[in-house]
Structures are given as structure tokens and as C-alpha cells.
Amino acid sequence: MEKRRISFDLLVFDTLDELSKSEKALMQIAVEARENAYAPYSKFMVGAAILLANDEIVIGNNQENASYPSGLCAERVAIFQAGAKYPKVEIKTIAISVSSKTHIVDRPAAPCGNCRQAIAEYEQKQNSSIAIIMMGASGKIFKCESLEDILPLAFGSSYLK
Ligand code: THU
């Protein structure tokens, strides 16, 4: 038996000012996007802002539905839009901001499993890392350098050949 350890470096920042200028700006756009989320049921607001290699920024926010499973998370709204609008442009970074209308979210939230899988698809497609930066309404900011860090052993197209 062989035991393999899978680990990654999570970067933790105390304030937005510790990020690079462009990362801070991207997160501020994610916060703006968050404020336009359509979340009348959960009251949990999520905004995502994606930086592309051509310097374009694509945003998304969660879109809920009275038929709950028909809604979609912010990250997938954003990444599908990036894929639709700029299919040949590399995705560099996704900034994600969360808050709630019912309580203070004082820590970052990482993308849900479905969103991780969706982002992993694009990381594999472009064969380069997509960094994820996460923030709550307050508190510290997390960054991981690659989606793969938070979805190790991901399923992907290589299994379908
Ligand atoms: N949500 C996201 O937008 N992204 C995630 O990664 C987790 C959850 C949304 C979906 C739903 O509208 C609300 O947050 C509560 O689950």
C-alpha cells in the first residue's frame, strides 16, 4: 500500500489591500455583482467576477427560481457567460464574494461542488490554472492558485476517450 498526501497552499489575506491592484479591482466588481444577485428565497447573495487573458471581465451572480433546482450559482452564471462570449480566451482568475440578507457572513465561501466541477472543465480545456479568490461580507480573504487545489482527483474528459 502506498499512501499519497494531496495538499495545497491556501493564501490568506487580512484585507483587500494585500491583494494586487487588479485582484482588488476584480473583487470589487464581484461585490457589485453580488448586490444584483436574484436570491429572494435563500437571501444568500453571491457575486463572481472573471478576469480573462484579454483583460475583459465577465460577471455573474446567483439566479434563484421558485422551482429551486432551476436556479444557478453565481460562479456558473459567470463562467458559462465567459465560455459563451470568449470561447478561445483563457480564464485567469475568478473572484467570488458572498453575503446574506439575514446574517453577517464573516468568512469566505468556496464554490459548491457543482461549480468546482464546472470551473475544472475550463481549467482542463485551457490547460492552465484558474485562480480563485474568495471573500465574505467581512473577514479574511482566501486565494487558491488553481481550481484543482479544491477539487483534487477531478473527473474530466480524459476518462471519456
Ligand atoms: N450559491 C452560489 O451562487 N455559489 C455557490 O458556490 C454556493 C451557493 C448560491 C445558490 C443559491 O442561490 C444560494 O447561494 C444559496 O445556496
PDB file of C-alpha atoms and ligand atoms in Angstrom:
ATOM      1  CA  MET A   1       0.000   0.000   0.000  1.00  0.00           C
ATOM      2  CA  GLU A   2       1.163   3.456  -0.817  1.00  0.00           C
ATOM      3  CA  LYS A   3      -0.183   6.477   0.940  1.00  0.00           C
ATOM      4  CA  ARG A   4      -0.356   9.695  -1.085  1.00  0.00           C
ATOM      5  CA  ARG A   5      -0.947  13.029   0.519  1.00  0.00           C
ATOM      6  CA  ILE A   6      -2.720  15.659  -1.511  1.00  0.00           C
ATOM      7  CA  SER A   7      -2.285  19.167  -0.170  1.00  0.00           C
ATOM      8  CA  PHE A   8      -2.271  22.730  -1.375  1.00  0.00           C
ATOM      9  CA  ASP A   9      -1.340  26.211  -0.244  1.00  0.00           C
ATOM     10  CA  LEU A  10      -4.274  28.395   0.714  1.00  0.00           C
ATOM     11  CA  LEU A  11      -3.263  32.053   0.706  1.00  0.00           C
ATOM     12  CA  VAL A  12      -4.969  34.043   3.450  1.00  0.00           C
ATOM     13  CA  PHE A  13      -5.142  37.841   3.354  1.00  0.00           C
ATOM     14  CA  ASP A  14      -6.343  40.133   6.134  1.00  0.00           C
ATOM     15  CA  THR A  15      -7.593  42.893   3.860  1.00  0.00           C
ATOM     16  CA  LEU A  16      -8.248  43.621   0.192  1.00  0.00           C
ATOM     17  CA  ASP A  17      -5.240  45.926   0.182  1.00  0.00           C
ATOM     18  CA  GLU A  18      -2.962  42.910   0.449  1.00  0.00           C
ATOM     19  CA  LEU A  19      -4.111  41.729  -2.965  1.00  0.00           C
ATOM     20  CA  SER A  20      -2.623  43.035  -6.210  1.00  0.00           C
ATOM     21  CA  LYS A  21      -4.310  46.095  -7.679  1.00  0.00           C
ATOM     22  CA  SER A  22      -6.044  44.066 -10.380  1.00  0.00           C
ATOM     23  CA  GLU A  23      -7.183  41.374  -7.927  1.00  0.00           C
ATOM     24  CA  LYS A  24      -8.612  44.009  -5.613  1.00  0.00           C
ATOM     25  CA  ALA A  25     -10.445  45.653  -8.522  1.00  0.00           C
ATOM     26  CA  LEU A  26     -11.783  42.263  -9.620  1.00  0.00           C
ATOM     27  CA  MET A  27     -13.096  41.556  -6.132  1.00  0.00           C
ATOM     28  CA  GLN A  28     -14.767  44.964  -6.019  1.00  0.00           C
ATOM     29  CA  ILE A  29     -16.577  44.046  -9.237  1.00  0.00           C
ATOM     30  CA  ALA A  30     -17.627  40.736  -7.658  1.00  0.00           C
ATOM     31  CA  VAL A  31     -19.063  42.702  -4.717  1.00  0.00           C
ATOM     32  CA  GLU A  32     -21.035  44.909  -7.124  1.00  0.00           C
ATOM     33  CA  ALA A  33     -22.296  41.821  -8.946  1.00  0.00           C
ATOM     34  CA  ARG A  34     -23.293  40.283  -5.611  1.00  0.00           C
ATOM     35  CA  GLU A  35     -25.565  43.225  -4.882  1.00  0.00           C
ATOM     36  CA  ASN A  36     -27.545  42.417  -8.053  1.00  0.00           C
ATOM     37  CA  ALA A  37     -27.996  38.735  -7.209  1.00  0.00           C
ATOM     38  CA  TYR A  38     -31.531  37.414  -7.531  1.00  0.00           C
ATOM     39  CA  ALA A  39     -31.840  35.471  -4.280  1.00  0.00           C
ATOM     40  CA  PRO A  40     -35.351  36.042  -2.894  1.00  0.00           C
ATOM     41  CA  TYR A  41     -35.523  32.537  -1.397  1.00  0.00           C
ATOM     42  CA  SER A  42     -32.185  31.948   0.306  1.00  0.00           C
ATOM     43  CA  LYS A  43     -31.334  35.637   0.761  1.00  0.00           C
ATOM     44  CA  PHE A  44     -27.751  34.480   0.227  1.00  0.00           C
ATOM     45  CA  MET A  45     -26.090  36.794  -2.279  1.00  0.00           C
ATOM     46  CA  VAL A  46     -23.161  35.677  -4.383  1.00  0.00           C
ATOM     47  CA  GLY A  47     -21.203  37.652  -6.970  1.00  0.00           C
ATOM     48  CA  ALA A  48     -18.481  36.383  -9.261  1.00  0.00           C
ATOM     49  CA  ALA A  49     -16.108  38.323 -11.498  1.00  0.00           C
ATOM     50  CA  ILE A  50     -13.874  36.586 -14.005  1.00  0.00           C
ATOM     51  CA  LEU A  51     -10.692  38.093 -15.402  1.00  0.00           C
ATOM     52  CA  LEU A  52      -9.780  36.859 -18.882  1.00  0.00           C
ATOM     53  CA  ALA A  53      -6.416  36.906 -20.631  1.00  0.00           C
ATOM     54  CA  ASN A  54      -7.652  39.683 -22.942  1.00  0.00           C
ATOM     55  CA  ASP A  55      -8.326  41.817 -19.828  1.00  0.00           C
ATOM     56  CA  GLU A  56     -12.096  41.579 -20.275  1.00  0.00           C
ATOM     57  CA  ILE A  57     -14.115  40.968 -17.125  1.00  0.00           C
ATOM     58  CA  VAL A  58     -17.246  38.834 -17.100  1.00  0.00           C
ATOM     59  CA  ILE A  59     -19.581  38.813 -14.130  1.00  0.00           C
ATOM     60  CA  GLY A  60     -22.257  36.574 -12.703  1.00  0.00           C
ATOM     61  CA  ASN A  61     -24.499  36.361  -9.665  1.00  0.00           C
ATOM     62  CA  ASN A  62     -26.792  33.692  -8.320  1.00  0.00           C
ATOM     63  CA  GLN A  63     -30.158  33.457 -10.046  1.00  0.00           C
ATOM     64  CA  GLU A  64     -32.756  31.642  -7.986  1.00  0.00           C
ATOM     65  CA  ASN A  65     -36.080  30.210  -9.070  1.00  0.00           C
ATOM     66  CA  ALA A  66     -39.354  29.332  -7.357  1.00  0.00           C
ATOM     67  CA  SER A  67     -38.620  25.842  -8.620  1.00  0.00           C
ATOM     68  CA  TYR A  68     -35.434  25.735  -6.525  1.00  0.00           C
ATOM     69  CA  PRO A  69     -33.247  23.388  -8.604  1.00  0.00           C
ATOM     70  CA  SER A  70     -33.788  25.566 -11.669  1.00  0.00           C
ATOM     71  CA  GLY A  71     -31.670  28.333 -10.149  1.00  0.00           C
ATOM     72  CA  LEU A  72     -27.965  28.668 -10.817  1.00  0.00           C
ATOM     73  CA  CYS A  73     -24.936  29.690  -8.761  1.00  0.00           C
ATOM     74  CA  ALA A  74     -23.028  32.892  -9.474  1.00  0.00           C
ATOM     75  CA  GLU A  75     -19.856  31.072 -10.492  1.00  0.00           C
ATOM     76  CA  ARG A  76     -21.589  29.076 -13.209  1.00  0.00           C
ATOM     77  CA  VAL A  77     -23.578  32.055 -14.468  1.00  0.00           C
ATOM     78  CA  ALA A  78     -20.225  33.831 -14.873  1.00  0.00           C
ATOM     79  CA  ILE A  79     -18.119  31.023 -16.297  1.00  0.00           C
ATOM     80  CA  PHE A  80     -20.767  29.927 -18.789  1.00  0.00           C
ATOM     81  CA  GLN A  81     -21.043  33.503 -19.958  1.00  0.00           C
ATOM     82  CA  ALA A  82     -17.247  33.668 -20.351  1.00  0.00           C
ATOM     83  CA  GLY A  83     -17.319  30.397 -22.280  1.00  0.00           C
ATOM     84  CA  ALA A  84     -20.140  31.660 -24.480  1.00  0.00           C
ATOM     85  CA  LYS A  85     -18.712  35.101 -25.172  1.00  0.00           C
ATOM     86  CA  TYR A  86     -14.972  34.407 -25.276  1.00  0.00           C
ATOM     87  CA  PRO A  87     -14.642  30.705 -26.092  1.00  0.00           C
ATOM     88  CA  LYS A  88     -10.988  30.981 -27.126  1.00  0.00           C
ATOM     89  CA  VAL A  89      -9.739  33.298 -24.372  1.00  0.00           C
ATOM     90  CA  GLU A  90      -8.006  31.938 -21.281  1.00  0.00           C
ATOM     91  CA  ILE A  91      -9.673  32.433 -17.913  1.00  0.00           C
ATOM     92  CA  LYS A  92      -7.163  33.769 -15.411  1.00  0.00           C
ATOM     93  CA  THR A  93      -8.924  34.461 -12.124  1.00  0.00           C
ATOM     94  CA  ILE A  94     -12.363  34.224 -10.549  1.00  0.00           C
ATOM     95  CA  ALA A  95     -13.208  36.473  -7.618  1.00  0.00           C
ATOM     96  CA  ILE A  96     -16.196  35.396  -5.510  1.00  0.00           C
ATOM     97  CA  SER A  97     -17.952  37.498  -2.916  1.00  0.00           C
ATOM     98  CA  VAL A  98     -20.763  36.304  -0.631  1.00  0.00           C
ATOM     99  CA  SER A  99     -23.133  37.969   1.817  1.00  0.00           C
ATOM    100  CA  SER A 100     -26.524  37.330   3.360  1.00  0.00           C
ATOM    101  CA  LYS A 101     -29.596  39.453   3.928  1.00  0.00           C
ATOM    102  CA  THR A 102     -30.213  37.552   7.188  1.00  0.00           C
ATOM    103  CA  HIS A 103     -26.822  37.370   8.898  1.00  0.00           C
ATOM    104  CA  ILE A 104     -23.256  38.572   8.634  1.00  0.00           C
ATOM    105  CA  VAL A 105     -21.044  36.290   6.608  1.00  0.00           C
ATOM    106  CA  ASP A 106     -17.658  36.903   8.178  1.00  0.00           C
ATOM    107  CA  ARG A 107     -15.621  34.379   6.172  1.00  0.00           C
ATOM    108  CA  PRO A 108     -15.139  33.435   2.548  1.00  0.00           C
ATOM    109  CA  ALA A 109     -17.234  30.733   0.870  1.00  0.00           C
ATOM    110  CA  ALA A 110     -15.613  28.377  -1.597  1.00  0.00           C
ATOM    111  CA  PRO A 111     -17.570  27.398  -4.709  1.00  0.00           C
ATOM    112  CA  CYS A 112     -20.020  24.495  -4.312  1.00  0.00           C
ATOM    113  CA  GLY A 113     -19.166  21.094  -5.750  1.00  0.00           C
ATOM    114  CA  ASN A 114     -21.114  21.633  -8.960  1.00  0.00           C
ATOM    115  CA  CYS A 115     -19.351  24.935  -9.584  1.00  0.00           C
ATOM    116  CA  ARG A 116     -15.961  23.381  -8.889  1.00  0.00           C
ATOM    117  CA  GLN A 117     -16.706  20.746 -11.495  1.00  0.00           C
ATOM    118  CA  ALA A 118     -17.830  23.390 -13.993  1.00  0.00           C
ATOM    119  CA  ILE A 119     -14.709  25.508 -13.426  1.00  0.00           C
ATOM    120  CA  ALA A 120     -12.497  22.386 -13.614  1.00  0.00           C
ATOM    121  CA  GLU A 121     -13.831  21.770 -17.129  1.00  0.00           C
ATOM    122  CA  TYR A 122     -12.452  25.125 -18.292  1.00  0.00           C
ATOM    123  CA  GLU A 123      -9.158  24.682 -16.457  1.00  0.00           C
ATOM    124  CA  GLN A 124      -8.667  21.347 -18.220  1.00  0.00           C
ATOM    125  CA  LYS A 125      -9.820  22.780 -21.559  1.00  0.00           C
ATOM    126  CA  GLN A 126      -7.310  25.643 -21.458  1.00  0.00           C
ATOM    127  CA  ASN A 127      -4.607  23.557 -19.760  1.00  0.00           C
ATOM    128  CA  SER A 128      -3.663  26.360 -17.392  1.00  0.00           C
ATOM    129  CA  SER A 129      -4.624  27.290 -13.862  1.00  0.00           C
ATOM    130  CA  ILE A 130      -7.618  29.352 -12.877  1.00  0.00           C
ATOM    131  CA  ALA A 131      -7.007  31.169  -9.585  1.00  0.00           C
ATOM    132  CA  ILE A 132      -9.927  31.528  -7.163  1.00  0.00           C
ATOM    133  CA  ILE A 133     -10.191  34.434  -4.735  1.00  0.00           C
ATOM    134  CA  MET A 134     -12.966  34.288  -2.132  1.00  0.00           C
ATOM    135  CA  MET A 135     -14.374  36.792   0.326  1.00  0.00           C
ATOM    136  CA  GLY A 136     -17.326  37.113   2.720  1.00  0.00           C
ATOM    137  CA  ALA A 137     -19.050  40.357   3.659  1.00  0.00           C
ATOM    138  CA  SER A 138     -16.230  40.788   6.167  1.00  0.00           C
ATOM    139  CA  GLY A 139     -13.262  38.831   7.425  1.00  0.00           C
ATOM    140  CA  LYS A 140     -10.260  37.355   5.733  1.00  0.00           C
ATOM    141  CA  ILE A 141      -9.794  36.700   2.040  1.00  0.00           C
ATOM    142  CA  PHE A 142      -8.746  33.325   0.663  1.00  0.00           C
ATOM    143  CA  LYS A 143      -6.953  32.611  -2.570  1.00  0.00           C
ATOM    144  CA  CYS A 144      -6.032  29.334  -4.184  1.00  0.00           C
ATOM    145  CA  GLU A 145      -3.832  29.331  -7.250  1.00  0.00           C
ATOM    146  CA  SER A 146      -5.763  26.664  -9.102  1.00  0.00           C
ATOM    147  CA  LEU A 147      -9.251  25.193  -9.083  1.00  0.00           C
ATOM    148  CA  GLU A 148      -7.626  21.768  -8.983  1.00  0.00           C
ATOM    149  CA  ASP A 149      -6.480  22.569  -5.446  1.00  0.00           C
ATOM    150  CA  ILE A 150     -10.062  22.460  -4.216  1.00  0.00           C
ATOM    151  CA  LEU A 151     -11.186  19.627  -6.487  1.00  0.00           C
ATOM    152  CA  PRO A 152      -8.409  17.050  -6.373  1.00  0.00           C
ATOM    153  CA  LEU A 153      -8.850  13.859  -8.406  1.00  0.00           C
ATOM    154  CA  ALA A 154     -11.363  15.657 -10.589  1.00  0.00           C
ATOM    155  CA  PHE A 155     -13.313  13.792 -13.214  1.00  0.00           C
ATOM    156  CA  GLY A 156     -12.695  15.107 -16.705  1.00  0.00           C
ATOM    157  CA  SER A 157     -12.760  14.462 -20.424  1.00  0.00           C
ATOM    158  CA  SER A 158      -9.652  12.265 -20.313  1.00  0.00           C
ATOM    159  CA  TYR A 159     -11.835   9.462 -18.953  1.00  0.00           C
ATOM    160  CA  LEU A 160     -14.161   9.636 -21.934  1.00  0.00           C
ATOM    161  CA  LYS A 161     -11.624   8.720 -24.652  1.00  0.00           C
TER     162      LYS A 161
HETATM  163  N1  THU B   1     -24.600  29.759  -4.326  1.00  0.00           N
HETATM  164  C1  THU B   1     -23.747  30.277  -5.250  1.00  0.00           C
HETATM  165  O1  THU B   1     -24.092  31.167  -6.019  1.00  0.00           O
HETATM  166  N2  THU B   1     -22.497  29.768  -5.304  1.00  0.00           N
HETATM  167  C2  THU B   1     -22.028  28.759  -4.519  1.00  0.00           C
HETATM  168  O2  THU B   1     -20.929  28.274  -4.719  1.00  0.00           O
HETATM  169  C3  THU B   1     -22.854  28.284  -3.402  1.00  0.00           C
HETATM  170  C4  THU B   1     -24.257  28.719  -3.391  1.00  0.00           C
HETATM  171  C5  THU B   1     -25.970  30.271  -4.273  1.00  0.00           C
HETATM  172  C6  THU B   1     -27.007  29.295  -4.745  1.00  0.00           C
HETATM  173  C7  THU B   1     -28.233  29.788  -4.024  1.00  0.00           C
HETATM  174  O3  THU B   1     -28.830  30.824  -4.792  1.00  0.00           O
HETATM  175  C8  THU B   1     -27.693  30.401  -2.740  1.00  0.00           C
HETATM  176  O4  THU B   1     -26.310  30.625  -2.952  1.00  0.00           O
HETATM  177  C9  THU B   1     -27.874  29.529  -1.509  1.00  0.00           C
HETATM  178  O5  THU B   1     -27.391  28.259  -1.722  1.00  0.00           O
END
